Tab-separated table of C-alpha atoms in Angstrom:
chain	number	residue	atom	x	y	z
A	196	UNK	CA	-17.574	-11.082	-23.812
A	197	UNK	CA	-14.654	-8.688	-23.623
A	198	UNK	CA	-13.311	-10.556	-20.577
A	199	UNK	CA	-13.441	-13.831	-22.509
A	200	UNK	CA	-11.656	-12.352	-25.528
A	201	UNK	CA	-9.006	-10.740	-23.324
A	202	UNK	CA	-8.124	-13.834	-21.294
A	203	UNK	CA	-8.105	-16.056	-24.372
A	204	UNK	CA	-5.299	-13.866	-25.700
A	205	UNK	CA	-3.567	-13.301	-22.378
A	206	UNK	CA	-3.164	-17.074	-21.913
A	207	UNK	CA	-0.677	-16.957	-24.814
A	208	UNK	CA	1.412	-14.185	-23.271
A	209	UNK	CA	2.682	-15.298	-19.865
A	210	UNK	CA	5.594	-13.126	-18.767
A	211	UNK	CA	8.807	-14.082	-16.974
A	212	UNK	CA	12.407	-13.060	-16.568
A	213	UNK	CA	14.563	-13.518	-19.658
A	214	UNK	CA	16.544	-16.751	-19.940
A	215	UNK	CA	20.143	-15.706	-19.309
A	216	UNK	CA	23.442	-16.471	-17.575
A	217	UNK	CA	23.044	-14.673	-14.277
A	218	UNK	CA	25.767	-16.974	-12.971
A	219	UNK	CA	28.744	-17.496	-15.314
A	220	UNK	CA	28.432	-21.293	-15.130
A	221	UNK	CA	24.651	-21.614	-15.426
A	222	UNK	CA	21.694	-20.678	-17.581
A	223	UNK	CA	18.575	-19.698	-15.657
A	224	UNK	CA	14.986	-19.437	-16.847
A	225	UNK	CA	11.559	-18.887	-15.345
A	226	UNK	CA	8.517	-21.097	-15.742
A	227	UNK	CA	5.048	-19.933	-14.791
A	228	UNK	CA	3.044	-22.994	-13.826
A	229	UNK	CA	-0.532	-23.611	-12.801
A	230	UNK	CA	-1.192	-23.797	-9.078
A	231	UNK	CA	-3.662	-26.695	-9.345
A	232	UNK	CA	-7.209	-26.737	-7.994
A	233	UNK	CA	-8.709	-23.307	-7.347
A	234	UNK	CA	-11.712	-22.933	-5.047
A	235	UNK	CA	-13.543	-19.654	-5.674
A	236	UNK	CA	-16.455	-18.124	-3.825
A	237	UNK	CA	-18.268	-15.374	-5.705
A	238	UNK	CA	-20.774	-12.755	-4.459
A	239	UNK	CA	-24.391	-12.095	-5.360
A	240	UNK	CA	-24.141	-8.539	-6.636
A	241	UNK	CA	-22.690	-9.322	-10.104
A	242	UNK	CA	-23.130	-13.094	-10.305
A	243	UNK	CA	-22.360	-13.637	-14.006
A	244	UNK	CA	-19.559	-11.064	-14.172
A	245	UNK	CA	-17.943	-12.369	-10.984
A	246	UNK	CA	-18.062	-15.926	-12.318
A	247	UNK	CA	-16.185	-14.726	-15.409
A	248	UNK	CA	-13.629	-12.831	-13.338
A	249	UNK	CA	-12.942	-15.950	-11.269
A	250	UNK	CA	-13.079	-18.650	-13.923
A	251	UNK	CA	-11.339	-17.072	-16.911
A	252	UNK	CA	-7.894	-16.191	-15.491
A	253	UNK	CA	-7.808	-19.410	-13.475
A	254	UNK	CA	-8.304	-21.700	-16.468
A	255	UNK	CA	-6.252	-19.474	-18.799
A	256	UNK	CA	-3.323	-20.060	-16.448
A	257	UNK	CA	-3.877	-23.819	-16.666
A	258	UNK	CA	-5.730	-24.511	-13.433
A	259	UNK	CA	-9.012	-26.252	-12.776
A	260	UNK	CA	-11.602	-24.351	-10.779
A	261	UNK	CA	-14.470	-25.151	-8.451
A	262	UNK	CA	-16.716	-22.101	-8.119
A	263	UNK	CA	-19.308	-21.711	-5.392
A	264	UNK	CA	-21.698	-18.889	-6.320
A	265	UNK	CA	-23.722	-17.063	-3.683
A	266	UNK	CA	-26.656	-19.235	-2.635
A	267	UNK	CA	-29.208	-16.593	-3.677
A	268	UNK	CA	-27.798	-16.086	-7.218
A	269	UNK	CA	-26.492	-19.429	-8.557
A	270	UNK	CA	-28.235	-19.734	-11.934
A	271	UNK	CA	-25.995	-17.647	-14.192
A	272	UNK	CA	-22.881	-19.473	-12.923
A	273	UNK	CA	-24.493	-22.799	-13.785
A	274	UNK	CA	-25.357	-21.485	-17.255
A	275	UNK	CA	-21.773	-20.242	-17.673
A	276	UNK	CA	-20.454	-23.756	-16.982
A	277	UNK	CA	-22.962	-25.300	-19.416
A	278	UNK	CA	-21.848	-22.939	-22.175
A	279	UNK	CA	-18.188	-23.651	-21.368
A	280	UNK	CA	-18.880	-27.363	-21.829
A	281	UNK	CA	-20.663	-26.717	-25.126
A	282	UNK	CA	-17.649	-24.661	-26.242
A	283	UNK	CA	-15.386	-27.687	-25.759
A	284	UNK	CA	-13.727	-27.219	-22.389
A	285	UNK	CA	-12.724	-30.642	-21.010
A	286	UNK	CA	-14.818	-32.167	-18.266
A	287	UNK	CA	-13.606	-31.254	-14.798
A	288	UNK	CA	-11.959	-27.945	-15.739
A	289	UNK	CA	-14.876	-25.680	-14.777
A	290	UNK	CA	-17.015	-26.946	-11.907
A	291	UNK	CA	-19.907	-25.213	-10.117
A	292	UNK	CA	-20.906	-26.254	-6.615
A	293	UNK	CA	-24.021	-24.649	-5.175
A	294	UNK	CA	-24.973	-24.397	-1.532
A	295	UNK	CA	-24.716	-22.268	1.566
A	296	UNK	CA	-21.470	-20.651	2.608
A	297	UNK	CA	-21.791	-22.000	6.147
A	298	UNK	CA	-21.718	-25.588	4.893
A	299	UNK	CA	-20.465	-25.959	1.313
A	300	UNK	CA	-18.232	-22.887	1.451
A	301	UNK	CA	-16.721	-23.824	4.799
A	302	UNK	CA	-15.887	-27.317	3.517
A	303	UNK	CA	-14.187	-25.898	0.432
A	304	UNK	CA	-12.012	-23.538	2.445
A	305	UNK	CA	-10.372	-26.349	4.395
A	306	UNK	CA	-10.349	-29.136	1.819
A	307	UNK	CA	-6.837	-30.619	1.481
A	308	UNK	CA	-7.143	-31.041	-2.306
A	309	UNK	CA	-7.744	-27.317	-2.840
A	310	UNK	CA	-4.511	-25.475	-3.657
A	311	UNK	CA	-5.775	-21.874	-3.674
A	312	UNK	CA	-8.736	-19.869	-2.424
A	313	UNK	CA	-10.220	-16.879	-4.233
A	314	UNK	CA	-12.981	-14.957	-2.499
A	315	UNK	CA	-14.978	-11.833	-3.319
A	316	UNK	CA	-17.326	-10.550	-0.646
A	317	UNK	CA	-17.413	-8.834	2.714
A	318	UNK	CA	-14.324	-8.079	4.780
A	319	UNK	CA	-15.761	-10.030	7.694
A	320	UNK	CA	-16.086	-13.236	5.690
A	321	UNK	CA	-12.679	-12.518	4.140
A	322	UNK	CA	-11.122	-12.869	7.577
A	323	UNK	CA	-12.801	-16.279	7.899
A	324	UNK	CA	-11.272	-17.292	4.566
A	325	UNK	CA	-7.820	-16.266	5.789
A	326	UNK	CA	-8.241	-18.245	8.998
A	327	UNK	CA	-9.281	-21.351	7.053
A	328	UNK	CA	-6.441	-20.996	4.543
A	329	UNK	CA	-3.915	-20.922	7.354
A	330	UNK	CA	-4.811	-24.488	8.347
A	331	UNK	CA	-3.252	-25.860	5.139
A	332	UNK	CA	-1.147	-22.837	4.062
A	333	UNK	CA	-3.189	-22.246	0.908
A	334	UNK	CA	-2.593	-19.295	-1.360
A	335	UNK	CA	-5.367	-16.690	-1.011
A	336	UNK	CA	-6.803	-13.932	-3.209
A	337	UNK	CA	-9.302	-11.571	-1.579
A	338	UNK	CA	-11.443	-8.806	-3.078
A	339	UNK	CA	-13.417	-7.403	-0.184
A	340	UNK	CA	-15.528	-4.417	0.777
A	341	UNK	CA	-15.183	-0.765	-0.096
A	342	UNK	CA	-16.301	2.709	0.940
A	343	UNK	CA	-15.150	4.747	-2.023
A	344	UNK	CA	-14.432	8.457	-1.546
A	345	UNK	CA	-15.627	10.877	-4.233
A	346	UNK	CA	-13.501	14.001	-3.757
A	347	UNK	CA	-14.773	17.217	-5.374
A	348	UNK	CA	-12.211	20.033	-5.308
A	349	UNK	CA	-13.154	23.701	-5.619
A	350	UNK	CA	-12.142	23.894	-9.308
A	351	UNK	CA	-14.167	20.846	-10.372
A	352	UNK	CA	-16.732	20.886	-13.157
A	353	UNK	CA	-19.702	20.850	-10.791
A	354	UNK	CA	-22.243	19.602	-13.322
A	355	UNK	CA	-19.965	16.705	-14.290
A	356	UNK	CA	-19.307	15.877	-10.640
A	357	UNK	CA	-23.034	15.831	-9.816
A	358	UNK	CA	-23.857	13.556	-12.745
A	359	UNK	CA	-20.866	11.360	-11.919
A	360	UNK	CA	-21.911	11.064	-8.282
A	361	UNK	CA	-25.479	10.081	-9.164
A	362	UNK	CA	-24.339	7.452	-11.663
A	363	UNK	CA	-21.493	6.248	-9.443
A	364	UNK	CA	-23.668	5.901	-6.356
A	365	UNK	CA	-26.692	4.263	-7.999
A	366	UNK	CA	-24.972	1.761	-10.301
A	367	UNK	CA	-26.398	-1.716	-9.668
A	368	UNK	CA	-28.704	-0.039	-7.115
A	369	UNK	CA	-25.603	0.882	-5.115
A	370	UNK	CA	-24.737	-2.789	-4.623
A	371	UNK	CA	-21.171	-2.324	-5.822
A	372	UNK	CA	-17.942	-2.392	-3.792
A	373	UNK	CA	-16.516	0.445	-5.886
A	374	UNK	CA	-19.674	2.608	-5.891
A	375	UNK	CA	-19.348	6.247	-4.873
A	376	UNK	CA	-20.479	6.239	-1.252
A	377	UNK	CA	-18.607	9.105	0.467
A	378	UNK	CA	-18.732	12.458	-1.327
A	379	UNK	CA	-16.097	14.789	0.113
A	380	UNK	CA	-16.895	18.216	-1.320
A	381	UNK	CA	-15.148	21.585	-1.016
A	382	UNK	CA	-17.206	23.920	1.165
A	383	UNK	CA	-17.543	26.508	-1.637
A	384	UNK	CA	-19.449	23.953	-3.763
A	385	UNK	CA	-21.057	21.987	-0.944
A	386	UNK	CA	-24.644	23.279	-0.937
A	387	UNK	CA	-24.811	23.423	-4.751
A	388	UNK	CA	-23.603	19.817	-4.902
A	389	UNK	CA	-26.219	18.691	-2.366
A	390	UNK	CA	-28.993	20.515	-4.212
A	391	UNK	CA	-27.954	19.088	-7.583
A	392	UNK	CA	-27.774	15.501	-6.291
A	393	UNK	CA	-31.107	15.793	-4.463
A	394	UNK	CA	-32.822	17.102	-7.599
A	395	UNK	CA	-31.522	14.268	-9.800
A	396	UNK	CA	-32.278	11.641	-7.169
A	397	UNK	CA	-35.864	12.898	-6.925
A	398	UNK	CA	-36.372	12.268	-10.650
A	399	UNK	CA	-34.962	8.725	-10.699
A	400	UNK	CA	-37.648	6.276	-11.823
A	401	UNK	CA	-37.877	3.046	-9.832
A	402	UNK	CA	-39.321	-0.060	-11.435
A	403	UNK	CA	-38.765	-3.542	-12.816
A	404	UNK	CA	-35.444	-3.960	-14.581
A	405	UNK	CA	-37.200	-5.407	-17.654
A	406	UNK	CA	-38.870	-2.034	-18.230
A	407	UNK	CA	-36.664	0.136	-20.511
A	408	UNK	CA	-37.988	3.262	-18.753
A	409	UNK	CA	-36.664	2.116	-15.373
A	410	UNK	CA	-33.665	3.965	-13.920
A	411	UNK	CA	-33.290	1.993	-10.697
A	412	UNK	CA	-34.329	-1.584	-10.018
A	413	UNK	CA	-34.805	-3.432	-6.734
A	414	UNK	CA	-32.228	-4.443	-4.171
A	415	UNK	CA	-31.316	-8.115	-4.006
A	416	UNK	CA	-33.781	-9.033	-1.241
A	417	UNK	CA	-36.236	-7.598	1.246
A	418	UNK	CA	-33.836	-8.498	4.052
A	419	UNK	CA	-31.107	-6.415	2.474
A	420	UNK	CA	-33.533	-3.570	1.706
A	421	UNK	CA	-34.537	-3.471	5.367
A	422	UNK	CA	-30.867	-3.299	6.428
A	423	UNK	CA	-30.324	-0.301	4.145
A	424	UNK	CA	-33.513	1.356	5.431
A	425	UNK	CA	-32.479	0.904	9.058
A	426	UNK	CA	-29.098	2.556	8.467
A	427	UNK	CA	-30.779	5.524	6.767
A	428	UNK	CA	-33.328	5.892	9.568
A	429	UNK	CA	-30.523	6.008	12.143
A	430	UNK	CA	-28.785	8.664	10.037
A	431	UNK	CA	-31.864	10.906	10.261
A	432	UNK	CA	-30.948	11.387	13.906
A	433	UNK	CA	-27.597	13.037	13.165
A	434	UNK	CA	-27.652	14.345	9.561
A	435	UNK	CA	-29.823	15.926	6.873
A	436	UNK	CA	-31.450	13.205	4.774
A	437	UNK	CA	-32.924	13.793	1.324
A	438	UNK	CA	-35.080	11.087	-0.263
A	439	UNK	CA	-34.963	7.533	0.976
A	440	UNK	CA	-37.763	5.292	2.092
A	441	UNK	CA	-39.623	2.302	0.687
A	442	UNK	CA	-41.934	3.345	-2.180
A	443	UNK	CA	-45.702	3.031	-2.022
A	444	UNK	CA	-48.056	1.255	-4.401
A	445	UNK	CA	-47.063	-1.715	-6.529
A	446	UNK	CA	-43.371	-1.334	-5.695
A	447	UNK	CA	-43.932	-1.632	-1.952
A	448	UNK	CA	-44.108	-5.418	-2.248
A	449	UNK	CA	-40.681	-5.612	-3.873
A	450	UNK	CA	-37.188	-4.886	-2.591
A	451	UNK	CA	-37.153	-1.288	-3.786
A	452	UNK	CA	-35.575	1.639	-1.954
A	453	UNK	CA	-35.470	5.258	-3.055
A	454	UNK	CA	-32.122	6.997	-3.718
A	455	UNK	CA	-30.917	8.680	-0.542
A	456	UNK	CA	-28.574	11.601	0.086
A	457	UNK	CA	-27.223	12.020	3.613
A	458	UNK	CA	-25.659	15.466	4.086
A	459	UNK	CA	-23.442	16.709	6.938
A	460	UNK	CA	-22.388	13.173	7.859
A	461	UNK	CA	-19.352	13.332	10.134
A	462	UNK	CA	-16.332	11.158	9.402
A	463	UNK	CA	-17.013	9.007	12.484
A	464	UNK	CA	-20.707	8.366	11.704
A	465	UNK	CA	-22.009	4.928	10.763
A	466	UNK	CA	-23.316	6.058	7.378
A	467	UNK	CA	-19.909	7.525	6.479
A	468	UNK	CA	-17.762	4.614	7.702
A	469	UNK	CA	-19.710	1.386	7.176
A	470	UNK	CA	-20.783	-0.280	3.943
A	471	UNK	CA	-24.435	0.361	3.161
A	472	UNK	CA	-24.465	-1.452	-0.196
A	473	UNK	CA	-27.518	0.403	-1.384
A	474	UNK	CA	-28.512	3.618	-3.217
A	475	UNK	CA	-27.145	5.896	-0.494
A	476	UNK	CA	-24.565	8.706	-0.788
A	477	UNK	CA	-23.128	10.393	2.314
A	478	UNK	CA	-21.690	13.914	1.889
A	479	UNK	CA	-19.335	15.946	4.053
A	480	UNK	CA	-17.477	19.233	3.416
A	481	UNK	CA	-13.772	20.087	3.483
A	482	UNK	CA	-11.757	23.312	3.406
A	483	UNK	CA	-8.209	22.385	2.347
A	484	UNK	CA	-6.653	19.823	0.035
A	485	UNK	CA	-4.839	18.261	2.979
A	486	UNK	CA	-8.170	17.770	4.745
A	487	UNK	CA	-9.721	16.225	1.624
A	488	UNK	CA	-6.945	13.648	1.287
A	489	UNK	CA	-7.111	12.870	5.007
A	490	UNK	CA	-10.873	12.316	4.846
A	491	UNK	CA	-10.538	10.146	1.735
A	492	UNK	CA	-8.059	7.894	3.545
A	493	UNK	CA	-9.949	7.873	6.853
A	494	UNK	CA	-11.427	4.427	6.252
A	495	UNK	CA	-10.319	0.824	6.769
A	496	UNK	CA	-11.151	0.193	3.102
A	497	UNK	CA	-9.116	0.978	0.000
A	498	UNK	CA	-10.760	-0.430	-3.101
A	499	UNK	CA	-11.584	2.612	-5.232
A	500	UNK	CA	-11.779	6.407	-5.200
A	501	UNK	CA	-12.184	9.376	-7.506
A	502	UNK	CA	-10.914	12.950	-7.647
A	503	UNK	CA	-12.723	15.748	-9.485
A	504	UNK	CA	-10.519	18.679	-10.530
A	505	UNK	CA	-9.212	20.581	-13.563
A	506	UNK	CA	-5.760	21.050	-11.979
A	507	UNK	CA	-3.269	18.431	-13.194
A	508	UNK	CA	-1.018	18.874	-10.143
A	509	UNK	CA	-3.923	18.463	-7.747
A	510	UNK	CA	-5.044	15.365	-9.687
A	511	UNK	CA	-1.561	13.859	-9.555
A	512	UNK	CA	-1.377	14.434	-5.824
A	513	UNK	CA	-4.780	12.809	-5.272
A	514	UNK	CA	-3.909	9.733	-7.343
A	515	UNK	CA	-0.590	9.428	-5.505
A	516	UNK	CA	-1.792	9.938	-1.943
A	517	UNK	CA	-5.249	8.341	-1.860
A	518	UNK	CA	-4.774	4.768	-0.709
A	519	UNK	CA	-6.978	2.770	-3.068
A	520	UNK	CA	-6.517	0.132	-5.740
A	521	UNK	CA	-8.140	2.331	-8.404
A	522	UNK	CA	-8.322	6.129	-8.474
A	523	UNK	CA	-10.325	7.761	-11.252
A	524	UNK	CA	-9.954	11.402	-12.241
A	525	UNK	CA	-13.157	13.184	-13.333
A	526	UNK	CA	-15.038	9.896	-13.570
A	527	UNK	CA	-16.053	7.098	-11.239
A	528	UNK	CA	-16.668	3.376	-11.892
A	529	UNK	CA	-15.366	2.318	-15.373
A	530	UNK	CA	-13.458	-0.969	-15.295
A	531	UNK	CA	-11.642	-2.465	-18.283
A	532	UNK	CA	-10.241	-5.931	-18.954
A	533	UNK	CA	-6.710	-4.661	-19.595
A	534	UNK	CA	-6.296	-3.031	-16.171
A	535	UNK	CA	-6.192	-4.672	-12.709
A	536	UNK	CA	-8.962	-4.520	-10.124
A	537	UNK	CA	-8.181	-5.036	-6.455
A	538	UNK	CA	-7.759	-3.181	-3.189
A	539	UNK	CA	-5.531	-1.903	-0.417
A	540	UNK	CA	-5.965	-2.284	3.335
A	541	UNK	CA	-9.101	-4.181	4.423
A	542	UNK	CA	-10.378	-4.271	0.841
A	543	UNK	CA	-8.119	-7.283	0.310
A	544	UNK	CA	-5.119	-8.163	-1.809
A	545	UNK	CA	-4.450	-9.578	-5.240
A	546	UNK	CA	-5.919	-8.557	-8.583
A	547	UNK	CA	-8.803	-9.522	-10.824
A	548	UNK	CA	-8.692	-8.643	-14.517
A	549	UNK	CA	-5.603	-7.822	-16.635
A	550	UNK	CA	-2.416	-9.855	-16.962
A	551	UNK	CA	-1.681	-8.996	-13.314
A	552	UNK	CA	-4.303	-11.579	-12.360
A	553	UNK	CA	-1.941	-14.280	-13.621
A	554	UNK	CA	0.276	-13.473	-10.641
A	555	UNK	CA	-2.564	-14.824	-8.500
A	556	UNK	CA	-3.183	-18.015	-10.481
A	557	UNK	CA	0.363	-19.120	-11.348
A	558	UNK	CA	3.405	-20.148	-9.362
A	559	UNK	CA	6.888	-19.080	-10.487
A	560	UNK	CA	9.540	-21.761	-10.853
A	561	UNK	CA	13.267	-21.136	-11.313
A	562	UNK	CA	14.999	-23.635	-13.637
A	563	UNK	CA	18.845	-23.665	-13.680
A	564	UNK	CA	21.142	-25.584	-16.083
A	565	UNK	CA	24.832	-26.254	-15.469
A	566	UNK	CA	26.938	-25.173	-18.462
A	567	UNK	CA	30.316	-26.674	-17.510
A	568	UNK	CA	29.883	-30.447	-17.323
A	569	UNK	CA	32.491	-30.433	-14.540
A	570	UNK	CA	31.932	-32.822	-11.646
A	571	UNK	CA	33.752	-30.750	-9.036
A	572	UNK	CA	32.248	-27.289	-8.959
A	573	UNK	CA	34.087	-24.313	-7.432
A	574	UNK	CA	31.414	-23.882	-4.776
A	575	UNK	CA	31.961	-27.469	-3.586
A	576	UNK	CA	34.897	-26.140	-1.525
A	577	UNK	CA	32.293	-25.360	1.147
A	578	UNK	CA	31.925	-29.122	1.651
A	579	UNK	CA	35.102	-30.817	0.482
A	580	UNK	CA	38.442	-30.124	2.145
A	581	UNK	CA	41.308	-28.850	0.018
A	582	UNK	CA	42.433	-31.388	-2.556
A	583	UNK	CA	39.373	-33.639	-2.260
A	584	UNK	CA	36.252	-33.938	-4.398
């Protein structure tokens, strides 16, 4: 609802360079114009929220949009479009096309009537989107994977960092590109941090999301649960693993997986480098601030990060030197409509949310008016010989 309210107002506040005489004989102004037809492909992990993030800035900027939701979570996008129609949006402005990415998605990517592609999902599929866009030189916006570092310095509030890591790693059952996945903890706090996380993880209650007593619901599918489980089982061969496993009893038939802490994971290990997209936190120690920053940046991703410290200078250094699209200080995960969301490096380019998203969904046009009314302009001397023109 906040996204809707924000973009409704932002549509009335498009920014551009001031109309002025940058050349003595001309007045110049900027127009921000709609790109045209936007094809968006949204992921399964936040299907309703991602539909809003794609649709709202696109139509607020004056475009029409064709959204293809993930094939396993299409219903909320269809409901969104129905409500948009009931609210009075003209027919053809918001369109939902369901189907598999390999067929429907692939057709959208290369369709000549599509003017821009917006994709949120894995980095691997993002490369496919780029390849397809190159065939017709379409504009592209990509929000891809992440492996967010959670850096705990030696002066951090340890209790706050432990609670923040548990919440930041388990949000949406860990199926979040910005989730805390790599805890990089000063050696003086390392064992206390591990113990605190393990204790809180052990008390997390798994169950149906309709139950108000549930802390952690299921993963999106049994196939995805099994992928998470396999990565954790491999990690048991090279690190200390606390928790994990598929629960027994009634929950065994669902897609549930217990919160998992993987300690002593080296920076080159699979669990520390690759996206798990589940309730799994890998932890490694550091000794110096330089080492912490290096470890935080030792990833192909750059979507989000956090730094935990009471030292303002240390915090400023972390926010300056960690290469990520969002860096939180003493918190991890909050996102607001007024601020942009998007990554560095292989986490993509372009922004969702905020007025910065209008840079993705508009094209800038320069309009120039002659002020003189003179037929022969001074610059015409580059064409006409002296005395002619």
